[in-house]
Amino acid sequence: MTDITPDLCDDNPDLVRVLEPMLSNFGGREAFSGEIVTVKCFEDNSLVKENLAMPGHGRVLVVDGGGSLRRALLGDMIAESAQENGWEGVVIYGCIRDVSTIAELDLGVQALSAIPLKTQKRGIGDLNIPVTFGGVTFNPGEYIYADSNGIVVAEEALTDSP
């Protein structure tokens, strides 16, 4: 089932928060969900790379990239690492690159846009803090549900699968 977010909104109107429509699907997995892990960074994807290289255990990395359209926070090698390590998906308030390769991966990826420029690796950023964009605060340990209809966040799991 790929249209889970409308049903979650209909069935749990008081339990969900809905992200403003701003992100597009880029990954090969159109619908994905899981427990939230957060990264806050700006034009430096060091923490994104580091975290997606660790076991994901079905979680989703939510990256607050400050909405930058100048550098890509995710590329093909990091996305392949995320898939290999069992991450369900990556949500980026920023850009990605290598979109054709990422579209072939069994990984959910939503982002603002694409740009071919990579980031510098300075090791700057914050891990597992609340991040806010698009009218929603994403807290580590909460749950995210994403599909082509949008993104829904809840304090606890509302379903077993996307």
PDB file of C-alpha atoms in Angstrom:
ATOM      1  CA  MET A   1       0.000   0.000   0.000  1.00  0.00           C
ATOM      2  CA  THR A   2       1.554   3.281  -1.082  1.00  0.00           C
ATOM      3  CA  ASP A   3      -1.184   5.736  -0.040  1.00  0.00           C
ATOM      4  CA  ILE A   4      -0.952   5.349   3.719  1.00  0.00           C
ATOM      5  CA  THR A   5      -0.776   9.000   4.827  1.00  0.00           C
ATOM      6  CA  PRO A   6      -4.362   9.913   3.829  1.00  0.00           C
ATOM      7  CA  ASP A   7      -5.677   6.918   5.806  1.00  0.00           C
ATOM      8  CA  LEU A   8      -3.555   7.830   8.825  1.00  0.00           C
ATOM      9  CA  CYS A   9      -4.929  11.382   8.717  1.00  0.00           C
ATOM     10  CA  ASP A  10      -8.505  10.131   8.387  1.00  0.00           C
ATOM     11  CA  ASP A  11      -8.181   7.514  11.137  1.00  0.00           C
ATOM     12  CA  ASN A  12      -6.046   9.554  13.582  1.00  0.00           C
ATOM     13  CA  PRO A  13      -6.797  13.259  13.063  1.00  0.00           C
ATOM     14  CA  ASP A  14      -5.867  14.182  16.640  1.00  0.00           C
ATOM     15  CA  LEU A  15      -2.658  12.135  16.697  1.00  0.00           C
ATOM     16  CA  VAL A  16      -0.851  13.291  13.559  1.00  0.00           C
ATOM     17  CA  ARG A  17       1.072  16.364  12.446  1.00  0.00           C
ATOM     18  CA  VAL A  18       1.322  16.961   8.700  1.00  0.00           C
ATOM     19  CA  LEU A  19       4.300  18.562   6.966  1.00  0.00           C
ATOM     20  CA  GLU A  20       3.489  21.434   4.616  1.00  0.00           C
ATOM     21  CA  PRO A  21       3.754  20.298   0.975  1.00  0.00           C
ATOM     22  CA  MET A  22       7.359  21.069   0.073  1.00  0.00           C
ATOM     23  CA  LEU A  23       9.283  17.848  -0.528  1.00  0.00           C
ATOM     24  CA  SER A  24       9.453  15.524  -3.535  1.00  0.00           C
ATOM     25  CA  ASN A  25      10.057  11.775  -3.755  1.00  0.00           C
ATOM     26  CA  PHE A  26      13.462  10.816  -5.124  1.00  0.00           C
ATOM     27  CA  GLY A  27      14.010   7.293  -3.767  1.00  0.00           C
ATOM     28  CA  GLY A  28      13.058   3.949  -5.238  1.00  0.00           C
ATOM     29  CA  ARG A  29      10.767   3.283  -2.277  1.00  0.00           C
ATOM     30  CA  GLU A  30       7.755   5.552  -2.689  1.00  0.00           C
ATOM     31  CA  ALA A  31       6.239   4.899   0.742  1.00  0.00           C
ATOM     32  CA  PHE A  32       8.266   4.456   3.911  1.00  0.00           C
ATOM     33  CA  SER A  33       7.967   4.822   7.658  1.00  0.00           C
ATOM     34  CA  GLY A  34       9.889   4.327  10.845  1.00  0.00           C
ATOM     35  CA  GLU A  35      11.226   5.749  14.058  1.00  0.00           C
ATOM     36  CA  ILE A  36      12.800   9.195  13.676  1.00  0.00           C
ATOM     37  CA  VAL A  37      16.497   9.964  14.084  1.00  0.00           C
ATOM     38  CA  THR A  38      17.389  13.632  13.498  1.00  0.00           C
ATOM     39  CA  VAL A  39      20.363  15.577  12.196  1.00  0.00           C
ATOM     40  CA  LYS A  40      20.610  19.366  12.044  1.00  0.00           C
ATOM     41  CA  CYS A  41      23.325  20.650   9.727  1.00  0.00           C
ATOM     42  CA  PHE A  42      23.955  23.351   7.152  1.00  0.00           C
ATOM     43  CA  GLU A  43      25.831  22.573   3.937  1.00  0.00           C
ATOM     44  CA  ASP A  44      27.873  19.914   5.780  1.00  0.00           C
ATOM     45  CA  ASN A  45      26.712  16.305   5.537  1.00  0.00           C
ATOM     46  CA  SER A  46      29.295  14.766   7.894  1.00  0.00           C
ATOM     47  CA  LEU A  47      26.665  13.611  10.405  1.00  0.00           C
ATOM     48  CA  VAL A  48      24.360  12.387   7.620  1.00  0.00           C
ATOM     49  CA  LYS A  49      27.129  10.172   6.235  1.00  0.00           C
ATOM     50  CA  GLU A  50      28.201   8.995   9.702  1.00  0.00           C
ATOM     51  CA  ASN A  51      24.693   8.011  10.803  1.00  0.00           C
ATOM     52  CA  LEU A  52      23.612   6.309   7.589  1.00  0.00           C
ATOM     53  CA  ALA A  53      26.765   4.159   7.788  1.00  0.00           C
ATOM     54  CA  MET A  54      25.461   2.669  11.061  1.00  0.00           C
ATOM     55  CA  PRO A  55      22.670   0.074  11.384  1.00  0.00           C
ATOM     56  CA  GLY A  56      19.349   1.777  10.720  1.00  0.00           C
ATOM     57  CA  HIS A  57      17.067  -0.896  12.189  1.00  0.00           C
ATOM     58  CA  GLY A  58      14.184   0.356  10.017  1.00  0.00           C
ATOM     59  CA  ARG A  59      14.463   3.958  11.146  1.00  0.00           C
ATOM     60  CA  VAL A  60      14.171   7.171   9.120  1.00  0.00           C
ATOM     61  CA  LEU A  61      16.791   9.926   9.218  1.00  0.00           C
ATOM     62  CA  VAL A  62      15.219  13.399   9.216  1.00  0.00           C
ATOM     63  CA  VAL A  63      17.749  16.043   8.197  1.00  0.00           C
ATOM     64  CA  ASP A  64      17.182  19.739   8.838  1.00  0.00           C
ATOM     65  CA  GLY A  65      19.546  21.235   6.283  1.00  0.00           C
ATOM     66  CA  GLY A  66      18.190  24.722   6.838  1.00  0.00           C
ATOM     67  CA  GLY A  67      16.413  24.602   3.481  1.00  0.00           C
ATOM     68  CA  SER A  68      19.680  25.238   1.637  1.00  0.00           C
ATOM     69  CA  LEU A  69      19.454  24.870  -2.119  1.00  0.00           C
ATOM     70  CA  ARG A  70      23.214  25.354  -2.572  1.00  0.00           C
ATOM     71  CA  ARG A  71      24.714  21.951  -1.585  1.00  0.00           C
ATOM     72  CA  ALA A  72      23.543  18.323  -1.685  1.00  0.00           C
ATOM     73  CA  LEU A  73      23.312  16.624   1.704  1.00  0.00           C
ATOM     74  CA  LEU A  74      22.809  13.146   0.190  1.00  0.00           C
ATOM     75  CA  GLY A  75      24.404  11.474  -2.805  1.00  0.00           C
ATOM     76  CA  ASP A  76      24.499   7.986  -4.282  1.00  0.00           C
ATOM     77  CA  MET A  77      27.269   6.544  -2.086  1.00  0.00           C
ATOM     78  CA  ILE A  78      25.689   7.673   1.190  1.00  0.00           C
ATOM     79  CA  ALA A  79      22.233   6.535  -0.007  1.00  0.00           C
ATOM     80  CA  GLU A  80      23.635   3.111  -0.956  1.00  0.00           C
ATOM     81  CA  SER A  81      25.189   2.891   2.519  1.00  0.00           C
ATOM     82  CA  ALA A  82      21.796   3.718   4.070  1.00  0.00           C
ATOM     83  CA  GLN A  83      20.103   0.960   2.062  1.00  0.00           C
ATOM     84  CA  GLU A  84      22.804  -1.579   2.974  1.00  0.00           C
ATOM     85  CA  ASN A  85      22.509  -0.660   6.655  1.00  0.00           C
ATOM     86  CA  GLY A  86      18.744  -1.139   6.886  1.00  0.00           C
ATOM     87  CA  TRP A  87      17.449   2.436   6.941  1.00  0.00           C
ATOM     88  CA  GLU A  88      13.884   2.841   5.683  1.00  0.00           C
ATOM     89  CA  GLY A  89      14.359   6.347   4.379  1.00  0.00           C
ATOM     90  CA  VAL A  90      15.812   9.824   4.544  1.00  0.00           C
ATOM     91  CA  VAL A  91      13.855  13.088   4.676  1.00  0.00           C
ATOM     92  CA  ILE A  92      15.919  16.164   3.855  1.00  0.00           C
ATOM     93  CA  TYR A  93      15.014  19.815   4.257  1.00  0.00           C
ATOM     94  CA  GLY A  94      17.631  20.565   1.630  1.00  0.00           C
ATOM     95  CA  CYS A  95      18.976  19.027  -1.572  1.00  0.00           C
ATOM     96  CA  ILE A  96      20.301  15.713  -2.835  1.00  0.00           C
ATOM     97  CA  ARG A  97      22.296  14.696  -5.922  1.00  0.00           C
ATOM     98  CA  ASP A  98      22.786  11.553  -8.042  1.00  0.00           C
ATOM     99  CA  VAL A  99      19.025  11.367  -8.468  1.00  0.00           C
ATOM    100  CA  SER A 100      18.996   8.650 -11.158  1.00  0.00           C
ATOM    101  CA  THR A 101      20.980   6.258  -8.969  1.00  0.00           C
ATOM    102  CA  ILE A 102      18.973   7.062  -5.841  1.00  0.00           C
ATOM    103  CA  ALA A 103      15.740   6.410  -7.752  1.00  0.00           C
ATOM    104  CA  GLU A 104      16.908   2.809  -8.284  1.00  0.00           C
ATOM    105  CA  LEU A 105      17.585   2.104  -4.598  1.00  0.00           C
ATOM    106  CA  ASP A 106      15.181   0.388  -2.206  1.00  0.00           C
ATOM    107  CA  LEU A 107      15.242   3.451   0.014  1.00  0.00           C
ATOM    108  CA  GLY A 108      12.717   6.183   0.642  1.00  0.00           C
ATOM    109  CA  VAL A 109      14.147   9.646  -0.053  1.00  0.00           C
ATOM    110  CA  GLN A 110      12.278  12.933   0.068  1.00  0.00           C
ATOM    111  CA  ALA A 111      13.994  16.305  -0.341  1.00  0.00           C
ATOM    112  CA  LEU A 112      13.395  19.858  -1.520  1.00  0.00           C
ATOM    113  CA  SER A 113      15.303  19.535  -4.781  1.00  0.00           C
ATOM    114  CA  ALA A 114      18.484  18.327  -6.461  1.00  0.00           C
ATOM    115  CA  ILE A 115      21.805  20.062  -7.118  1.00  0.00           C
ATOM    116  CA  PRO A 116      25.093  18.535  -8.313  1.00  0.00           C
ATOM    117  CA  LEU A 117      27.338  20.275  -5.746  1.00  0.00           C
ATOM    118  CA  LYS A 118      28.517  18.240  -2.747  1.00  0.00           C
ATOM    119  CA  THR A 119      29.095  19.634   0.726  1.00  0.00           C
ATOM    120  CA  GLN A 120      32.318  20.178   2.552  1.00  0.00           C
ATOM    121  CA  LYS A 121      32.930  17.796   5.451  1.00  0.00           C
ATOM    122  CA  ARG A 122      33.639  19.917   8.530  1.00  0.00           C
ATOM    123  CA  GLY A 123      32.004  17.710  11.138  1.00  0.00           C
ATOM    124  CA  ILE A 124      29.551  20.435  12.118  1.00  0.00           C
ATOM    125  CA  GLY A 125      25.991  19.621  13.142  1.00  0.00           C
ATOM    126  CA  ASP A 126      23.724  18.254  15.855  1.00  0.00           C
ATOM    127  CA  LEU A 127      22.388  14.728  16.299  1.00  0.00           C
ATOM    128  CA  ASN A 128      19.057  13.701  17.824  1.00  0.00           C
ATOM    129  CA  ILE A 129      17.691  17.087  18.756  1.00  0.00           C
ATOM    130  CA  PRO A 130      14.183  18.313  17.888  1.00  0.00           C
ATOM    131  CA  VAL A 131      14.193  19.920  14.430  1.00  0.00           C
ATOM    132  CA  THR A 132      11.446  22.053  12.924  1.00  0.00           C
ATOM    133  CA  PHE A 133      10.585  22.815   9.307  1.00  0.00           C
ATOM    134  CA  GLY A 134       7.449  22.914   7.207  1.00  0.00           C
ATOM    135  CA  GLY A 135       5.274  23.608  10.240  1.00  0.00           C
ATOM    136  CA  VAL A 136       6.244  20.358  12.016  1.00  0.00           C
ATOM    137  CA  THR A 137       8.660  19.580  14.833  1.00  0.00           C
ATOM    138  CA  PHE A 138      10.368  16.208  14.396  1.00  0.00           C
ATOM    139  CA  ASN A 139      11.409  14.681  17.716  1.00  0.00           C
ATOM    140  CA  PRO A 140      13.820  11.749  17.922  1.00  0.00           C
ATOM    141  CA  GLY A 141      11.928   8.589  18.810  1.00  0.00           C
ATOM    142  CA  GLU A 142       8.642   9.691  17.241  1.00  0.00           C
ATOM    143  CA  TYR A 143       7.357   8.062  14.052  1.00  0.00           C
ATOM    144  CA  ILE A 144       7.238   9.318  10.488  1.00  0.00           C
ATOM    145  CA  TYR A 145       5.126   8.106   7.593  1.00  0.00           C
ATOM    146  CA  ALA A 146       5.890   9.298   4.060  1.00  0.00           C
ATOM    147  CA  ASP A 147       4.440   8.681   0.619  1.00  0.00           C
ATOM    148  CA  SER A 148       3.627  10.694  -2.500  1.00  0.00           C
ATOM    149  CA  ASN A 149       0.759  12.398  -0.644  1.00  0.00           C
ATOM    150  CA  GLY A 150       3.022  13.889   1.988  1.00  0.00           C
ATOM    151  CA  ILE A 151       4.603  13.323   5.370  1.00  0.00           C
ATOM    152  CA  VAL A 152       2.827  12.591   8.647  1.00  0.00           C
ATOM    153  CA  VAL A 153       4.431  12.510  12.116  1.00  0.00           C
ATOM    154  CA  ALA A 154       3.047  10.906  15.276  1.00  0.00           C
ATOM    155  CA  GLU A 155       4.334  10.504  18.816  1.00  0.00           C
ATOM    156  CA  GLU A 156       3.958   6.735  18.610  1.00  0.00           C
ATOM    157  CA  ALA A 157       3.650   4.045  15.939  1.00  0.00           C
ATOM    158  CA  LEU A 158       0.236   4.078  14.253  1.00  0.00           C
ATOM    159  CA  THR A 159       0.765   1.123  11.927  1.00  0.00           C
ATOM    160  CA  ASP A 160       3.245  -1.692  11.365  1.00  0.00           C
ATOM    161  CA  SER A 161       4.208  -0.897   7.758  1.00  0.00           C
ATOM    162  CA  PRO A 162       4.089   1.809   5.077  1.00  0.00           C
TER     163      PRO A 162
END
